[in-house]
């Protein structure tokens, strides 16, 4: 009985976290592109087979931690269209 209760508690906490995560990524303008690539809270298997340099580039793009004009333009109110 105790294991069932523990499992249910873990599931409930996980569901709440995923709901919060979804609400936050959908409400932040900066994460517009992130939600196009990441819409489910789960490990992406393709990341395991990428070389480190590609993992780094993909992570920087998805987290908007890059020097592309779309990110740099945020600071000068560049129109995103």
Coordinates of N, CA and C in Angstrom, one line a residue:
X1 N 0.8 -1.2 0.0 CA 0.0 0.0 0.0 C 0.9 1.3 0.0
X2 N 1.9 1.2 0.7 CA 2.8 2.4 0.8 C 3.5 2.7 -0.5
X3 N 3.9 1.7 -1.2 CA 4.5 2.0 -2.5 C 3.5 2.6 -3.5
X4 N 2.3 2.2 -3.5 CA 1.3 2.7 -4.4 C 1.1 4.2 -4.1
X5 N 1.0 4.5 -2.8 CA 0.8 5.9 -2.4 C 2.0 6.8 -2.8
X6 N 3.2 6.2 -2.6 CA 4.4 6.9 -3.0 C 4.5 7.2 -4.5
X7 N 4.1 6.2 -5.3 CA 4.1 6.3 -6.7 C 3.1 7.4 -7.1
X8 N 1.9 7.3 -6.5 CA 0.9 8.3 -6.9 C 1.3 9.7 -6.5
X9 N 2.0 9.9 -5.4 CA 2.5 11.2 -5.0 C 3.5 11.7 -6.0
X10 N 4.4 10.8 -6.4 CA 5.5 11.2 -7.4 C 4.8 11.6 -8.7
X11 N 3.8 10.8 -9.2 CA 3.1 11.1 -10.4 C 2.4 12.5 -10.3
X12 N 1.8 12.8 -9.2 CA 1.1 14.1 -9.0 C 2.1 15.2 -9.0
X13 N 3.2 15.1 -8.4 CA 4.3 16.1 -8.4 C 4.8 16.3 -9.8
X14 N 5.0 15.2 -10.5 CA 5.5 15.3 -11.9 C 4.5 16.0 -12.8
X15 N 3.3 15.7 -12.7 CA 2.2 16.3 -13.5 C 2.1 17.8 -13.2
X16 N 2.2 18.2 -11.9 CA 2.2 19.6 -11.6 C 3.4 20.3 -12.2
X17 N 4.5 19.7 -12.1 CA 5.7 20.4 -12.6 C 5.6 20.5 -14.1
X18 N 5.2 19.5 -14.8 CA 5.0 19.6 -16.3 C 4.0 20.6 -16.7
X19 N 2.9 20.7 -15.9 CA 1.9 21.8 -16.2 C 2.5 23.2 -16.0
X20 N 3.3 23.3 -14.9 CA 4.0 24.6 -14.7 C 5.0 24.9 -15.8
X21 N 5.8 23.9 -16.2 CA 6.8 24.1 -17.2 C 6.1 24.5 -18.5
X22 N 5.0 23.8 -18.9 CA 4.3 24.2 -20.1 C 3.7 25.6 -20.1
X23 N 3.1 26.0 -18.9 CA 2.6 27.3 -18.8 C 3.7 28.4 -19.0
X24 N 4.9 28.1 -18.3 CA 6.0 29.1 -18.4 C 6.6 29.2 -19.8
X25 N 6.8 28.1 -20.5 CA 7.4 28.3 -21.8 C 6.4 28.9 -22.8
X26 N 5.2 28.7 -22.6 CA 4.2 29.2 -23.5 C 3.9 30.7 -23.2
X27 N 4.2 31.2 -22.0 CA 3.9 32.6 -21.7 C 5.1 33.5 -21.9
X28 N 6.3 33.0 -22.1 CA 7.5 33.9 -22.3 C 7.8 34.1 -23.7
X29 N 7.8 35.3 -24.1 CA 8.0 35.7 -25.5 C 9.4 35.2 -26.0
X30 N 10.4 35.2 -25.1 CA 11.7 34.9 -25.5 C 11.8 33.4 -25.9
X31 N 10.8 32.6 -25.5 CA 10.9 31.2 -25.8 C 10.0 30.8 -26.9
X32 N 9.7 31.7 -27.8 CA 8.8 31.5 -29.0 C 9.4 30.3 -29.8
X33 N 10.7 30.3 -30.1 CA 11.3 29.3 -30.9 C 11.5 28.0 -30.2
X34 N 11.8 28.1 -28.9 CA 11.9 26.9 -28.1 C 10.7 26.0 -28.1
X35 N 9.5 26.6 -28.0 CA 8.3 25.8 -28.0 C 8.0 25.2 -29.3
X36 N 8.6 25.7 -30.4 CA 8.4 25.1 -31.7 C 9.1 23.7 -31.8
X37 N 10.2 23.6 -31.1 CA 11.0 22.4 -31.1 C 10.8 21.5 -29.9
X38 N 10.4 22.1 -28.8 CA 10.2 21.3 -27.6 C 8.8 21.5 -27.0
X39 N 7.9 20.6 -27.3 CA 6.6 20.8 -26.8 C 6.2 19.8 -25.8
X40 N 7.0 18.8 -25.6 CA 6.7 17.7 -24.6 C 7.9 17.7 -23.6
X41 N 7.5 17.5 -22.3 CA 8.5 17.4 -21.3 C 9.0 16.0 -21.2
X42 N 10.1 15.7 -22.0 CA 10.7 14.4 -22.1 C 12.1 14.5 -22.7
X43 N 12.8 13.5 -22.4 CA 14.2 13.4 -22.9 C 14.1 13.2 -24.4
X44 N 14.9 13.9 -25.2 CA 14.9 13.8 -26.7 C 16.1 12.8 -27.0
X45 N 15.7 11.7 -27.6 CA 16.7 10.6 -27.8 C 17.7 11.0 -28.9
X46 N 17.4 11.9 -29.8 CA 18.4 12.3 -30.8 C 19.5 13.0 -30.2
X47 N 19.4 13.6 -29.1 CA 20.5 14.3 -28.4 C 21.6 13.4 -28.0
X48 N 21.3 12.2 -27.7 CA 22.3 11.2 -27.3 C 23.2 10.8 -28.4
X49 N 22.8 11.0 -29.6 CA 23.7 10.6 -30.7 C 24.5 11.8 -31.4
X50 N 24.2 13.0 -30.9 CA 24.8 14.1 -31.5 C 26.3 14.3 -30.9
X51 N 27.2 14.8 -31.8 CA 28.5 15.1 -31.3 C 28.4 16.3 -30.3
X52 N 29.3 16.4 -29.4 CA 29.3 17.5 -28.4 C 29.1 18.9 -29.0
X53 N 29.8 19.2 -30.1 CA 29.8 20.5 -30.7 C 28.3 20.8 -31.2
X54 N 27.6 19.8 -31.7 CA 26.3 20.0 -32.2 C 25.3 20.1 -31.0
X55 N 25.6 19.3 -29.9 CA 24.7 19.4 -28.7 C 24.8 20.9 -28.2
X56 N 26.0 21.4 -28.2 CA 26.2 22.8 -27.7 C 25.5 23.8 -28.5
X57 N 25.6 23.7 -29.8 CA 25.0 24.6 -30.8 C 23.5 24.5 -30.6
X58 N 22.9 23.3 -30.6 CA 21.5 23.1 -30.4 C 21.0 23.7 -29.1
X59 N 21.7 23.4 -28.1 CA 21.3 23.9 -26.7 C 21.3 25.5 -26.7
X60 N 22.3 26.1 -27.3 CA 22.4 27.5 -27.3 C 21.2 28.1 -28.2
X61 N 20.9 27.4 -29.3 CA 19.8 27.9 -30.1 C 18.5 27.8 -29.3
X62 N 18.3 26.6 -28.7 CA 17.0 26.4 -28.1 C 16.8 27.3 -26.8
X63 N 17.9 27.7 -26.2 CA 17.8 28.5 -25.0 C 18.0 30.0 -25.3
X64 N 18.1 30.3 -26.6 CA 18.3 31.7 -27.1 C 19.6 32.3 -26.5
X65 N 20.6 31.5 -26.4 CA 21.9 32.0 -25.9 C 22.9 32.0 -27.1
X66 N 22.6 32.7 -28.1 CA 23.4 32.8 -29.3 C 23.5 34.2 -29.8
X67 N 24.2 34.4 -30.9 CA 24.4 35.8 -31.4 C 23.7 36.0 -32.7
X68 N 22.7 35.2 -33.0 CA 21.9 35.4 -34.2 C 21.1 36.7 -34.1
X69 N 20.8 37.3 -35.2 CA 20.2 38.7 -35.2 C 18.9 38.7 -34.4
X70 N 18.1 37.6 -34.5 CA 16.8 37.5 -33.8 C 17.0 37.7 -32.3
X71 N 18.1 37.2 -31.8 CA 18.3 37.3 -30.3 C 19.0 38.7 -30.0
X72 N 20.0 39.1 -30.8 CA 20.6 40.4 -30.6 C 19.6 41.5 -30.8
X73 N 18.7 41.4 -31.7 CA 17.7 42.4 -32.0 C 16.7 42.7 -30.9
X74 N 16.6 41.7 -30.0 CA 15.6 41.9 -28.9 C 16.0 43.1 -28.1
X75 N 17.3 43.4 -28.0 CA 17.8 44.5 -27.2 C 17.6 45.9 -27.8
X76 N 17.3 45.9 -29.1 CA 17.1 47.2 -29.8 C 15.7 47.2 -30.4
X77 N 14.8 46.4 -29.9 CA 13.4 46.3 -30.3 C 13.3 46.0 -31.8
X78 N 14.1 45.1 -32.3 CA 14.0 44.7 -33.7 C 12.7 43.9 -33.9
X79 N 12.0 44.3 -35.0 CA 10.7 43.6 -35.3 C 10.9 42.2 -35.8
X80 N 10.3 41.3 -35.1 CA 10.5 39.8 -35.4 C 9.6 39.4 -36.5
X81 N 8.6 40.2 -36.9 CA 7.7 39.9 -38.0 C 6.6 39.0 -37.5

